[in-house]
Coordinates of N, CA and C and ligand atoms in Angstrom, one line a residue:
M1 N 106.3 -140.5 -100.3 CA 104.9 -140.4 -100.7 C 104.8 -139.5 -102.0
N2 N 103.9 -139.9 -102.9 CA 103.6 -139.1 -104.0 C 102.2 -139.5 -104.5
E3 N 101.8 -139.0 -105.7 CA 100.5 -139.2 -106.2 C 100.2 -140.7 -106.6
Q4 N 101.3 -141.5 -106.7 CA 101.2 -142.9 -107.0 C 101.2 -143.7 -105.8
T5 N 102.1 -143.4 -104.9 CA 102.1 -144.1 -103.6 C 101.8 -143.2 -102.5
L6 N 100.6 -143.3 -102.0 CA 100.1 -142.5 -100.9 C 100.7 -143.0 -99.6
S7 N 100.8 -142.2 -98.5 CA 101.1 -142.7 -97.2 C 100.0 -143.6 -96.8
M8 N 100.3 -144.4 -95.8 CA 99.3 -145.3 -95.2 C 98.1 -144.5 -94.8
R9 N 98.4 -143.4 -94.1 CA 97.3 -142.5 -93.6 C 96.4 -142.1 -94.7
L10 N 97.0 -141.5 -95.8 CA 96.1 -141.1 -96.9 C 95.4 -142.2 -97.6
E11 N 96.1 -143.4 -97.6 CA 95.5 -144.6 -98.3 C 94.3 -145.0 -97.5
H12 N 94.3 -144.9 -96.2 CA 93.1 -145.2 -95.4 C 92.0 -144.2 -95.6
V13 N 92.4 -142.9 -95.8 CA 91.4 -141.9 -96.1 C 90.8 -142.2 -97.4
A14 N 91.6 -142.5 -98.4 CA 91.2 -142.8 -99.8 C 90.1 -143.9 -99.8
A15 N 90.3 -144.9 -98.9 CA 89.4 -146.1 -98.9 C 87.9 -145.6 -98.5
H16 N 87.8 -144.5 -97.9 CA 86.5 -144.0 -97.4 C 85.8 -143.1 -98.4
V17 N 86.5 -142.8 -99.5 CA 85.9 -141.9 -100.5 C 85.0 -142.8 -101.4
P18 N 83.7 -142.5 -101.5 CA 82.8 -143.4 -102.3 C 83.2 -143.5 -103.7
A19 N 83.1 -144.6 -104.3 CA 83.4 -144.8 -105.7 C 82.6 -143.8 -106.6
G20 N 83.3 -143.2 -107.5 CA 82.6 -142.2 -108.4 C 82.3 -140.9 -107.8
A21 N 82.8 -140.6 -106.6 CA 82.5 -139.4 -106.0 C 83.1 -138.2 -106.7
R22 N 82.5 -137.0 -106.5 CA 83.0 -135.7 -106.9 C 83.6 -135.2 -105.6
L23 N 84.9 -135.2 -105.5 CA 85.6 -134.9 -104.2 C 86.1 -133.5 -104.1
A24 N 85.9 -132.9 -102.9 CA 86.6 -131.6 -102.6 C 87.6 -132.0 -101.6
D25 N 88.9 -131.8 -101.9 CA 89.9 -132.1 -100.9 C 90.4 -130.7 -100.4
I26 N 90.1 -130.4 -99.2 CA 90.4 -129.1 -98.6 C 91.7 -129.1 -97.8
G27 N 92.6 -128.2 -98.2 CA 93.9 -128.2 -97.5 C 94.7 -129.4 -98.2
S28 N 94.7 -129.3 -99.5 CA 95.1 -130.5 -100.3 C 96.7 -130.5 -100.4
D29 N 97.3 -129.4 -100.1 CA 98.8 -129.3 -100.2 C 99.3 -129.7 -101.6
H30 N 100.0 -130.8 -101.7 CA 100.5 -131.3 -103.0 C 99.5 -131.9 -103.9
G31 N 98.3 -132.1 -103.4 CA 97.2 -132.6 -104.2 C 97.3 -134.1 -104.5
Y32 N 98.1 -134.8 -103.7 CA 98.3 -136.2 -103.9 C 97.0 -137.0 -103.8
L33 N 96.1 -136.7 -102.8 CA 94.9 -137.5 -102.6 C 94.0 -137.5 -103.8
P34 N 93.5 -136.3 -104.3 CA 92.6 -136.3 -105.4 C 93.3 -136.8 -106.7
V35 N 94.6 -136.5 -106.9 CA 95.3 -137.0 -108.1 C 95.4 -138.6 -108.1
A36 N 95.8 -139.1 -106.9 CA 95.9 -140.6 -106.8 C 94.5 -141.2 -107.1
L37 N 93.4 -140.7 -106.5 CA 92.1 -141.3 -106.7 C 91.6 -141.1 -108.2
M38 N 92.0 -140.0 -108.8 CA 91.6 -139.8 -110.2 C 92.4 -140.7 -111.1
R39 N 93.6 -140.9 -110.8 CA 94.5 -141.8 -111.6 C 94.0 -143.2 -111.6
R40 N 93.4 -143.6 -110.4 CA 92.9 -145.0 -110.3 C 91.5 -145.1 -110.8
G41 N 90.9 -144.0 -111.3 CA 89.5 -144.1 -111.7 C 88.5 -144.2 -110.6
A42 N 88.9 -143.9 -109.4 CA 88.1 -144.1 -108.2 C 87.1 -143.0 -108.0
I43 N 87.4 -141.8 -108.6 CA 86.4 -140.7 -108.5 C 86.2 -140.1 -109.9
T44 N 85.1 -139.3 -110.0 CA 84.7 -138.7 -111.3 C 85.4 -137.4 -111.5
A45 N 85.5 -136.6 -110.5 CA 86.1 -135.2 -110.6 C 86.5 -134.8 -109.2
A46 N 87.3 -133.7 -109.2 CA 87.7 -133.2 -107.8 C 88.0 -131.7 -107.9
V47 N 87.9 -131.1 -106.7 CA 88.4 -129.8 -106.5 C 89.5 -129.9 -105.4
A48 N 90.7 -129.4 -105.6 CA 91.7 -129.3 -104.6 C 91.8 -127.9 -104.1
G49 N 91.5 -127.7 -102.8 CA 91.5 -126.3 -102.3 C 92.7 -126.1 -101.4
E50 N 93.3 -125.0 -101.6 CA 94.5 -124.6 -100.7 C 94.5 -123.1 -100.4
V51 N 94.8 -122.8 -99.2 CA 94.7 -121.4 -98.8 C 96.1 -120.8 -99.0
A52 N 97.2 -121.6 -99.0 CA 98.5 -121.0 -99.0 C 99.1 -121.1 -100.4
E53 N 99.9 -120.2 -100.8 CA 100.5 -120.1 -102.1 C 101.3 -121.3 -102.5
T54 N 102.3 -121.6 -101.7 CA 103.3 -122.7 -102.1 C 102.6 -124.0 -102.3
P55 N 101.8 -124.5 -101.3 CA 101.0 -125.8 -101.6 C 100.0 -125.7 -102.7
F56 N 99.4 -124.5 -102.9 CA 98.5 -124.3 -104.0 C 99.2 -124.5 -105.4
R57 N 100.4 -123.9 -105.5 CA 101.2 -124.1 -106.7 C 101.6 -125.6 -106.9
S58 N 102.0 -126.2 -105.7 CA 102.4 -127.6 -105.7 C 101.2 -128.5 -106.2
A59 N 100.0 -128.2 -105.8 CA 98.8 -129.0 -106.2 C 98.6 -128.8 -107.7
E60 N 98.7 -127.5 -108.2 CA 98.6 -127.2 -109.6 C 99.5 -128.1 -110.4
R61 N 100.8 -128.1 -109.9 CA 101.9 -128.8 -110.6 C 101.5 -130.3 -110.7
T62 N 101.1 -130.9 -109.6 CA 100.8 -132.4 -109.6 C 99.7 -132.7 -110.6
V63 N 98.6 -131.8 -110.6 CA 97.5 -132.0 -111.5 C 98.0 -131.9 -112.9
R64 N 98.8 -130.9 -113.2 CA 99.2 -130.6 -114.6 C 100.1 -131.8 -115.1
E65 N 101.1 -132.2 -114.2 CA 102.0 -133.3 -114.6 C 101.3 -134.6 -114.9
N66 N 100.1 -134.7 -114.3 CA 99.4 -136.0 -114.5 C 98.3 -135.8 -115.5
D67 N 98.3 -134.6 -116.2 CA 97.3 -134.4 -117.3 C 95.9 -134.5 -116.8
L68 N 95.6 -134.0 -115.6 CA 94.3 -134.2 -115.1 C 93.5 -132.8 -114.9
D69 N 94.0 -131.8 -115.6 CA 93.4 -130.5 -115.5 C 91.9 -130.5 -115.8
Q70 N 91.5 -131.4 -116.7 CA 90.2 -131.4 -117.2 C 89.2 -131.9 -116.1
W71 N 89.8 -132.7 -115.1 CA 88.9 -133.3 -114.1 C 89.2 -132.8 -112.7
I72 N 90.3 -132.2 -112.5 CA 90.6 -131.7 -111.2 C 90.9 -130.2 -111.2
T73 N 90.1 -129.4 -110.5 CA 90.2 -128.0 -110.4 C 91.0 -127.6 -109.2
V74 N 92.0 -126.8 -109.3 CA 92.8 -126.4 -108.1 C 92.4 -125.0 -107.8
R75 N 91.9 -124.7 -106.6 CA 91.5 -123.3 -106.3 C 92.3 -122.8 -105.0
R76 N 92.7 -121.6 -105.1 CA 93.3 -121.0 -103.9 C 92.2 -120.4 -103.1
A77 N 91.8 -120.9 -102.0 CA 90.7 -120.4 -101.2 C 90.8 -120.9 -99.8
D78 N 90.1 -120.1 -98.9 CA 90.1 -120.5 -97.5 C 89.0 -121.5 -97.2
G79 N 89.3 -122.7 -96.8 CA 88.4 -123.7 -96.5 C 87.4 -124.0 -97.5
L80 N 86.1 -124.1 -97.2 CA 85.0 -124.5 -98.1 C 84.7 -123.5 -99.2
A81 N 85.3 -122.3 -99.1 CA 85.1 -121.3 -100.1 C 85.7 -121.9 -101.5
A82 N 86.4 -123.0 -101.4 CA 86.9 -123.6 -102.7 C 85.8 -124.3 -103.4
I83 N 84.7 -124.5 -102.8 CA 83.6 -125.3 -103.4 C 82.6 -124.3 -104.0
E84 N 82.2 -124.6 -105.2 CA 81.1 -123.9 -105.9 C 80.0 -124.8 -106.2
P85 N 78.7 -124.3 -106.2 CA 77.6 -125.2 -106.4 C 77.7 -126.0 -107.7
R86 N 78.3 -125.4 -108.7 CA 78.4 -126.1 -110.0 C 79.3 -127.3 -110.0
D87 N 80.1 -127.4 -108.9 CA 81.1 -128.6 -108.8 C 80.3 -129.8 -108.5
G88 N 79.1 -129.7 -107.9 CA 78.3 -130.9 -107.6 C 79.1 -131.9 -106.7
I89 N 79.7 -131.3 -105.7 CA 80.6 -132.1 -104.8 C 79.7 -133.1 -103.9
T90 N 80.2 -134.4 -103.9 CA 79.5 -135.4 -103.1 C 80.3 -135.9 -101.9
A91 N 81.6 -135.5 -101.8 CA 82.4 -136.0 -100.7 C 83.4 -134.9 -100.4
I92 N 83.7 -134.7 -99.2 CA 84.7 -133.6 -98.8 C 85.7 -134.3 -97.9
S93 N 87.0 -134.2 -98.2 CA 88.1 -134.7 -97.3 C 88.8 -133.5 -96.8
I94 N 89.1 -133.5 -95.5 CA 89.9 -132.5 -94.8 C 90.8 -133.2 -93.9
C95 N 92.1 -133.2 -94.3 CA 93.0 -134.2 -93.6 C 94.3 -133.5 -93.2
G96 N 95.0 -134.0 -92.2 CA 96.3 -133.6 -91.8 C 96.3 -132.2 -91.1
M97 N 95.2 -131.9 -90.4 CA 95.2 -130.6 -89.6 C 94.6 -130.9 -88.3
G98 N 94.8 -130.0 -87.3 CA 94.2 -130.2 -86.0 C 92.6 -130.2 -86.1
G99 N 92.0 -131.0 -85.2 CA 90.6 -131.1 -85.2 C 89.9 -129.8 -85.1
E100 N 90.5 -128.8 -84.3 CA 89.8 -127.5 -84.2 C 89.8 -126.8 -85.5
T101 N 90.9 -126.9 -86.2 CA 91.0 -126.2 -87.5 C 90.0 -126.8 -88.5
I102 N 89.9 -128.1 -88.5 CA 88.9 -128.8 -89.3 C 87.5 -128.3 -88.9
R103 N 87.2 -128.3 -87.6 CA 85.9 -127.8 -87.1 C 85.6 -126.4 -87.6
D104 N 86.6 -125.5 -87.5 CA 86.5 -124.1 -87.9 C 86.2 -124.0 -89.4
I105 N 86.9 -124.8 -90.2 CA 86.7 -124.8 -91.7 C 85.2 -125.2 -92.0
L106 N 84.7 -126.3 -91.3 CA 83.4 -126.7 -91.5 C 82.4 -125.6 -91.0
D107 N 82.7 -125.0 -89.9 CA 81.7 -124.1 -89.3 C 81.7 -122.8 -90.2
N108 N 82.9 -122.3 -90.6 CA 82.9 -121.1 -91.4 C 82.3 -121.3 -92.7
G109 N 82.3 -122.6 -93.2 CA 81.8 -122.8 -94.6 C 80.5 -123.5 -94.6
K110 N 79.8 -123.5 -93.5 CA 78.5 -124.2 -93.4 C 77.6 -123.9 -94.6
A111 N 77.6 -122.6 -95.1 CA 76.7 -122.2 -96.1 C 77.0 -122.9 -97.4
R112 N 78.2 -123.5 -97.5 CA 78.6 -124.2 -98.8 C 78.3 -125.7 -98.7
L113 N 77.8 -126.1 -97.6 CA 77.5 -127.6 -97.4 C 76.0 -127.7 -97.8
N114 N 75.7 -128.7 -98.6 CA 74.3 -129.0 -98.9 C 73.7 -130.1 -98.1
G115 N 74.6 -130.7 -97.2 CA 74.1 -131.7 -96.3 C 74.1 -133.1 -96.9
Q116 N 74.4 -133.2 -98.2 CA 74.4 -134.5 -98.8 C 75.8 -135.1 -98.9
E117 N 76.8 -134.3 -98.6 CA 78.2 -134.7 -98.8 C 78.6 -135.6 -97.7
R118 N 79.4 -136.6 -98.1 CA 80.1 -137.4 -97.0 C 81.3 -136.7 -96.6
L119 N 81.5 -136.6 -95.3 CA 82.7 -135.9 -94.8 C 83.8 -137.0 -94.4
I120 N 85.0 -136.8 -94.9 CA 86.0 -137.8 -94.5 C 87.1 -136.9 -93.9
L121 N 87.2 -137.0 -92.6 CA 88.0 -136.1 -91.8 C 89.2 -136.8 -91.2
Q122 N 90.4 -136.3 -91.2 CA 91.5 -136.9 -90.6 C 92.2 -135.9 -89.7
P123 N 91.7 -135.7 -88.5 CA 92.3 -134.7 -87.6 C 93.6 -135.2 -87.0
N124 N 94.5 -134.3 -86.7 CA 95.7 -134.7 -86.0 C 95.5 -134.1 -84.6
G125 N 94.9 -134.8 -83.7 CA 94.5 -134.2 -82.4 C 93.2 -133.4 -82.5
G126 N 92.7 -133.0 -81.3 CA 91.5 -132.2 -81.3 C 90.3 -132.9 -81.9
E127 N 90.2 -134.2 -81.7 CA 89.1 -135.0 -82.2 C 87.8 -134.6 -81.4
Q128 N 87.9 -134.4 -80.1 CA 86.7 -134.1 -79.3 C 85.9 -132.9 -79.8
P129 N 86.6 -131.7 -80.0 CA 85.8 -130.6 -80.5 C 85.2 -130.8 -81.9
L130 N 85.9 -131.6 -82.6 CA 85.4 -131.9 -84.0 C 84.2 -132.8 -83.9
R131 N 84.2 -133.8 -83.1 CA 83.0 -134.6 -82.9 C 81.8 -133.8 -82.3
Q132 N 82.2 -132.9 -81.4 CA 81.1 -132.0 -80.8 C 80.4 -131.2 -82.0
W133 N 81.2 -130.7 -82.9 CA 80.6 -129.9 -84.0 C 79.8 -130.8 -84.8
L134 N 80.2 -132.0 -85.1 CA 79.5 -133.0 -85.9 C 78.1 -133.2 -85.3
M135 N 78.1 -133.5 -83.9 CA 76.9 -133.8 -83.2 C 76.0 -132.5 -83.3
E136 N 76.5 -131.4 -83.0 CA 75.7 -130.2 -83.0 C 75.1 -129.8 -84.3
N137 N 75.7 -130.4 -85.4 CA 75.2 -130.1 -86.7 C 74.6 -131.3 -87.4
A138 N 74.1 -132.2 -86.6 CA 73.3 -133.4 -87.0 C 74.1 -134.3 -87.9
Y139 N 75.4 -134.4 -87.7 CA 76.2 -135.4 -88.5 C 76.3 -136.6 -87.7
Q140 N 76.0 -137.8 -88.3 CA 76.3 -139.1 -87.6 C 77.6 -139.6 -88.0
I141 N 78.4 -140.1 -87.0 CA 79.7 -140.7 -87.3 C 79.4 -142.1 -87.8
L142 N 79.9 -142.4 -89.0 CA 79.6 -143.7 -89.6 C 80.7 -144.7 -89.5
V143 N 81.9 -144.1 -89.6 CA 83.1 -144.9 -89.5 C 84.2 -144.2 -88.7
E144 N 85.0 -144.9 -87.9 CA 86.1 -144.3 -87.2 C 87.3 -145.2 -87.3
E145 N 88.4 -144.7 -87.4 CA 89.6 -145.5 -87.4 C 90.7 -144.8 -86.7
V146 N 91.6 -145.6 -86.0 CA 92.8 -145.1 -85.5 C 93.9 -145.9 -86.1
L147 N 94.9 -145.2 -86.6 CA 96.1 -145.9 -87.2 C 97.4 -145.2 -86.8
R148 N 98.4 -146.0 -86.8 CA 99.7 -145.4 -86.4 C 100.7 -145.5 -87.5
E149 N 101.3 -144.4 -87.8 CA 102.3 -144.4 -88.9 C 103.5 -143.4 -88.5
N150 N 104.7 -143.9 -88.7 CA 105.9 -143.0 -88.3 C 105.7 -142.5 -86.9
R151 N 105.3 -143.3 -86.0 CA 105.2 -143.0 -84.5 C 104.2 -142.0 -84.2
F152 N 103.2 -141.7 -85.1 CA 102.1 -140.8 -84.8 C 100.8 -141.6 -84.9
D153 N 99.9 -141.3 -84.0 CA 98.6 -141.8 -84.0 C 97.7 -140.9 -84.9
Y154 N 97.0 -141.5 -85.8 CA 96.1 -140.7 -86.6 C 94.6 -141.2 -86.5
E155 N 93.7 -140.3 -86.5 CA 92.3 -140.8 -86.5 C 91.6 -140.4 -87.8
I156 N 90.7 -141.2 -88.2 CA 89.9 -140.9 -89.4 C 88.4 -141.0 -88.9
I157 N 87.7 -139.9 -89.3 CA 86.2 -139.9 -88.9 C 85.4 -139.6 -90.2
V158 N 84.5 -140.5 -90.4 CA 83.6 -140.4 -91.6 C 82.2 -140.1 -91.1
A159 N 81.6 -139.0 -91.6 CA 80.3 -138.6 -91.1 C 79.4 -138.2 -92.3
E160 N 78.1 -138.3 -92.0 CA 77.1 -137.8 -92.9 C 76.0 -137.2 -92.1
R161 N 75.3 -136.2 -92.7 CA 74.3 -135.5 -92.0 C 73.0 -136.4 -92.1
T162 N 72.5 -136.9 -91.0 CA 71.4 -137.8 -91.0 C 70.2 -137.3 -90.2
G163 N 70.5 -136.2 -89.4 CA 69.4 -135.8 -88.5 C 70.0 -135.8 -87.1
P164 N 69.2 -135.3 -86.1 CA 69.7 -135.1 -84.7 C 70.4 -136.4 -84.2
V165 N 71.5 -136.3 -83.5 CA 72.2 -137.4 -83.0 C 72.8 -137.0 -81.7
T166 N 72.9 -137.9 -80.7 CA 73.4 -137.5 -79.4 C 74.5 -138.4 -79.0
Y167 N 75.7 -137.9 -78.6 CA 76.8 -138.7 -78.1 C 77.1 -138.2 -76.7
T168 N 77.5 -139.2 -75.8 CA 77.8 -138.8 -74.4 C 79.2 -138.1 -74.4
A169 N 79.5 -137.5 -73.3 CA 80.8 -136.8 -73.2 C 82.0 -137.8 -73.4
E170 N 81.9 -139.0 -73.0 CA 82.9 -140.0 -73.2 C 83.0 -140.4 -74.7
E171 N 81.8 -140.5 -75.3 CA 81.8 -140.9 -76.7 C 82.5 -139.8 -77.6
L172 N 82.2 -138.5 -77.2 CA 82.9 -137.4 -77.9 C 84.4 -137.4 -77.7
Y173 N 84.8 -137.9 -76.5 CA 86.2 -137.9 -76.2 C 87.0 -139.0 -76.9
F174 N 86.4 -140.2 -76.8 CA 87.1 -141.4 -77.4 C 86.6 -141.8 -78.8
G175 N 85.4 -141.3 -79.2 CA 84.9 -141.8 -80.5 C 83.9 -142.9 -80.2
P176 N 82.6 -142.6 -80.6 CA 81.5 -143.6 -80.2 C 81.8 -145.0 -80.8
L177 N 82.2 -145.1 -82.0 CA 82.4 -146.4 -82.6 C 83.7 -147.1 -82.2
Q178 N 84.7 -146.2 -81.9 CA 86.0 -146.8 -81.5 C 85.8 -147.4 -80.1
M179 N 85.0 -146.7 -79.3 CA 84.8 -147.2 -77.9 C 84.2 -148.7 -77.9
Q180 N 83.4 -148.9 -79.0 CA 82.8 -150.2 -79.1 C 83.8 -151.2 -79.7
A181 N 84.5 -150.8 -80.8 CA 85.3 -151.7 -81.5 C 86.6 -152.1 -80.7
R182 N 87.1 -151.1 -80.0 CA 88.4 -151.3 -79.2 C 89.5 -152.0 -80.0
S183 N 89.8 -151.4 -81.1 CA 90.9 -152.0 -82.0 C 92.2 -151.9 -81.2
P184 N 93.2 -152.8 -81.6 CA 94.5 -152.7 -80.9 C 95.1 -151.3 -81.1
A185 N 95.0 -150.7 -82.2 CA 95.6 -149.4 -82.4 C 95.0 -148.3 -81.5
F186 N 93.7 -148.5 -81.3 CA 92.9 -147.6 -80.4 C 93.4 -147.8 -79.0
L187 N 93.5 -149.0 -78.5 CA 93.9 -149.3 -77.2 C 95.3 -148.9 -76.9
D188 N 96.2 -149.1 -77.9 CA 97.6 -148.7 -77.8 C 97.7 -147.1 -77.6
K189 N 96.9 -146.4 -78.4 CA 96.9 -145.0 -78.4 C 96.5 -144.5 -77.0
W190 N 95.5 -145.1 -76.4 CA 95.0 -144.6 -75.1 C 95.9 -145.0 -74.0
Q191 N 96.6 -146.2 -74.2 CA 97.6 -146.5 -73.2 C 98.7 -145.5 -73.1
R192 N 99.1 -145.1 -74.3 CA 100.2 -144.1 -74.4 C 99.7 -142.8 -73.8
L193 N 98.5 -142.4 -74.1 CA 98.0 -141.1 -73.6 C 97.8 -141.2 -72.1
L194 N 97.4 -142.3 -71.6 CA 97.2 -142.4 -70.1 C 98.6 -142.2 -69.4
R195 N 99.6 -142.8 -70.0 CA 101.0 -142.6 -69.3 C 101.3 -141.1 -69.3
Q196 N 101.0 -140.5 -70.5 CA 101.3 -139.0 -70.6 C 100.5 -138.2 -69.5
K197 N 99.2 -138.5 -69.4 CA 98.4 -137.8 -68.4 C 98.9 -138.0 -67.0
Q198 N 99.3 -139.3 -66.7 CA 99.8 -139.6 -65.3 C 101.1 -138.9 -65.1
K199 N 101.9 -138.8 -66.1 CA 103.2 -138.0 -65.9 C 102.9 -136.6 -65.7
T200 N 102.0 -136.0 -66.4 CA 101.6 -134.6 -66.2 C 101.1 -134.4 -64.8
L201 N 100.2 -135.3 -64.3 CA 99.7 -135.1 -63.0 C 100.8 -135.2 -61.9
A202 N 101.8 -136.1 -62.2 CA 102.9 -136.2 -61.2 C 103.7 -134.9 -61.2
Q203 N 103.9 -134.3 -62.4 CA 104.6 -133.1 -62.5 C 103.9 -132.0 -61.7
F204 N 102.5 -132.0 -61.9 CA 101.7 -131.0 -61.2 C 102.0 -131.1 -59.6
T205 N 102.0 -132.3 -59.2 CA 102.2 -132.6 -57.7 C 103.5 -132.0 -57.3
R206 N 104.5 -132.2 -58.1 CA 105.9 -131.7 -57.7 C 106.1 -130.2 -58.0
A207 N 105.2 -129.6 -58.8 CA 105.4 -128.2 -59.2 C 105.4 -127.3 -58.0
R208 N 106.4 -126.4 -58.0 CA 106.4 -125.4 -56.9 C 105.3 -124.4 -57.0
Q209 N 105.1 -123.9 -58.2 CA 104.0 -123.0 -58.4 C 102.7 -123.7 -58.5
A210 N 101.6 -123.1 -58.0 CA 100.3 -123.8 -58.0 C 99.8 -123.9 -59.4
V211 N 99.3 -125.1 -59.8 CA 98.7 -125.3 -61.1 C 97.2 -125.0 -60.9
P212 N 96.6 -124.3 -61.9 CA 95.2 -124.0 -61.7 C 94.4 -125.2 -61.5
M213 N 93.6 -125.1 -60.4 CA 92.8 -126.3 -60.0 C 92.0 -126.9 -61.1
E214 N 91.4 -126.0 -61.9 CA 90.5 -126.5 -63.0 C 91.3 -127.4 -64.0
K215 N 92.5 -127.0 -64.3 CA 93.3 -127.7 -65.2 C 93.7 -129.1 -64.7
A216 N 94.1 -129.1 -63.4 CA 94.5 -130.4 -62.8 C 93.3 -131.3 -62.7
Q217 N 92.1 -130.7 -62.4 CA 90.9 -131.6 -62.3 C 90.6 -132.1 -63.7
D218 N 90.7 -131.3 -64.7 CA 90.4 -131.8 -66.0 C 91.3 -132.9 -66.4
I219 N 92.6 -132.8 -66.2 CA 93.5 -133.9 -66.6 C 93.2 -135.1 -65.8
A220 N 92.9 -134.9 -64.5 CA 92.6 -136.1 -63.6 C 91.4 -136.8 -64.1
R221 N 90.4 -136.0 -64.6 CA 89.2 -136.6 -65.1 C 89.5 -137.4 -66.3
Q222 N 90.3 -136.8 -67.2 CA 90.6 -137.6 -68.4 C 91.4 -138.9 -68.1
A223 N 92.3 -138.8 -67.1 CA 93.1 -140.0 -66.8 C 92.1 -141.1 -66.2
R224 N 91.1 -140.6 -65.4 CA 90.1 -141.6 -64.9 C 89.3 -142.2 -66.0
W225 N 88.8 -141.4 -66.9 CA 88.1 -142.0 -68.1 C 88.9 -143.0 -68.8
I226 N 90.2 -142.7 -69.1 CA 91.0 -143.6 -69.9 C 91.2 -144.9 -69.1
S227 N 91.5 -144.7 -67.8 CA 91.7 -145.9 -66.9 C 90.5 -146.8 -67.0
E228 N 89.3 -146.2 -66.9 CA 88.0 -147.0 -66.9 C 87.9 -147.7 -68.3
L229 N 88.2 -146.9 -69.3 CA 88.1 -147.5 -70.7 C 89.0 -148.7 -70.8
L230 N 90.2 -148.6 -70.3 CA 91.2 -149.7 -70.5 C 91.0 -150.8 -69.5
A231 N 90.2 -150.6 -68.5 CA 90.1 -151.6 -67.4 C 89.6 -152.9 -67.9
Ligands
LIG301 N1 95.7 -132.8 -96.7 C1 97.1 -133.1 -96.9 C2 97.5 -134.3 -96.2 O1 96.7 -134.8 -95.3 O2 98.6 -134.9 -96.4 C3 98.0 -131.9 -96.5 C4 98.0 -131.7 -95.0 S1 99.0 -130.2 -94.6 C5 99.7 -130.7 -93.2 C6 97.7 -129.1 -94.2 C7 97.4 -128.2 -95.4 O3 96.2 -127.5 -95.1 C8 98.4 -127.1 -95.7 O4 98.9 -127.1 -97.0 C9 97.7 -125.8 -95.4 O5 98.1 -124.7 -96.2 C10 96.2 -126.2 -95.6 N2 95.2 -125.4 -94.9 C11 95.2 -125.0 -93.6 N3 94.1 -124.3 -93.3 C12 93.4 -124.2 -94.5 C13 92.2 -123.6 -94.9 N4 91.5 -122.8 -94.0 N5 91.8 -123.7 -96.1 C14 92.5 -124.4 -97.0 N6 93.7 -125.0 -96.8 C15 94.1 -124.9 -95.5

C-alpha cells in the first residue's frame, strides 16, 4: 500500500469522501488517504492530523514527496485539535483505530465540530460504543459497510448530524443499515463471531474458577442476538 495504491479498506473509505471535500484525516499515519485523494483531484484540500512523532514525520514526507504542501497541512495534534476553523473542513475521516478510541476523539473534540461535516469512520472493533456516541450526539448513520481484507473484518460508518435519532440496542450492536442489507460480508462476519461466542461460553462451562455471572450473561445474550439475526 502507498499513496498511489491504497489498501482495499482505505479505497472503500475514500469512496465515501464527497467530491471536492476539505478533508481532515485524523490519525493519518503515513498520510496515504489524503495524498491519494488529492493526487486524484477528488478533494480540494486536507489536514492530516497525527498525535505521534514517527507517523507525523511519515505523513509530512508523503505530502512533501508528492509536492502537495500547498494543499495538505500536516499537524501534530491529539484528535480533532488538528482542525482549525480557518481550514473550513467539510469531511472528517478517522480510520484504523478501535471504535472506543474514535468515540473518545470525537467526544474530546466536540467543540471543534461545526455539525456540518460528514464523518467517515472505520473502526477496528468497538462499533457499538461508537454508534452509541453518534446516536447520543444526533448523528444519523447514512452508510455502513463491512468488508474483509487480509483475514480481518472491517466496518465503515458514514454519519452526518441531522437531529435526534433513535436506534435500538440490536441496531447499535449490528448496525442499523447492515441489519437491513444483510450483505454476504456482514453475514460471514457474524457467523464467525457466533462461533467465537459459543466457544467462549463452552470454555466458561468447563472453567474451574467461577466466571462472573454478568459476563457470562452478556456473552450469552450476544450469542442469542446473533443466532436470531442469522436465523
Ligand atoms: N488512518 C490510517 C489507516 O487507516 O491506515 C492509520 C491507522 S493507524 C493504525 C492509527 C494511527 O492513529 C496511528 O498513527 C496513531 O498514532 C494515530 N492516533 C491514535 N490516536 C490518535 C489521536 N488521539 N490523535 C491523532 N492520531 C491518533
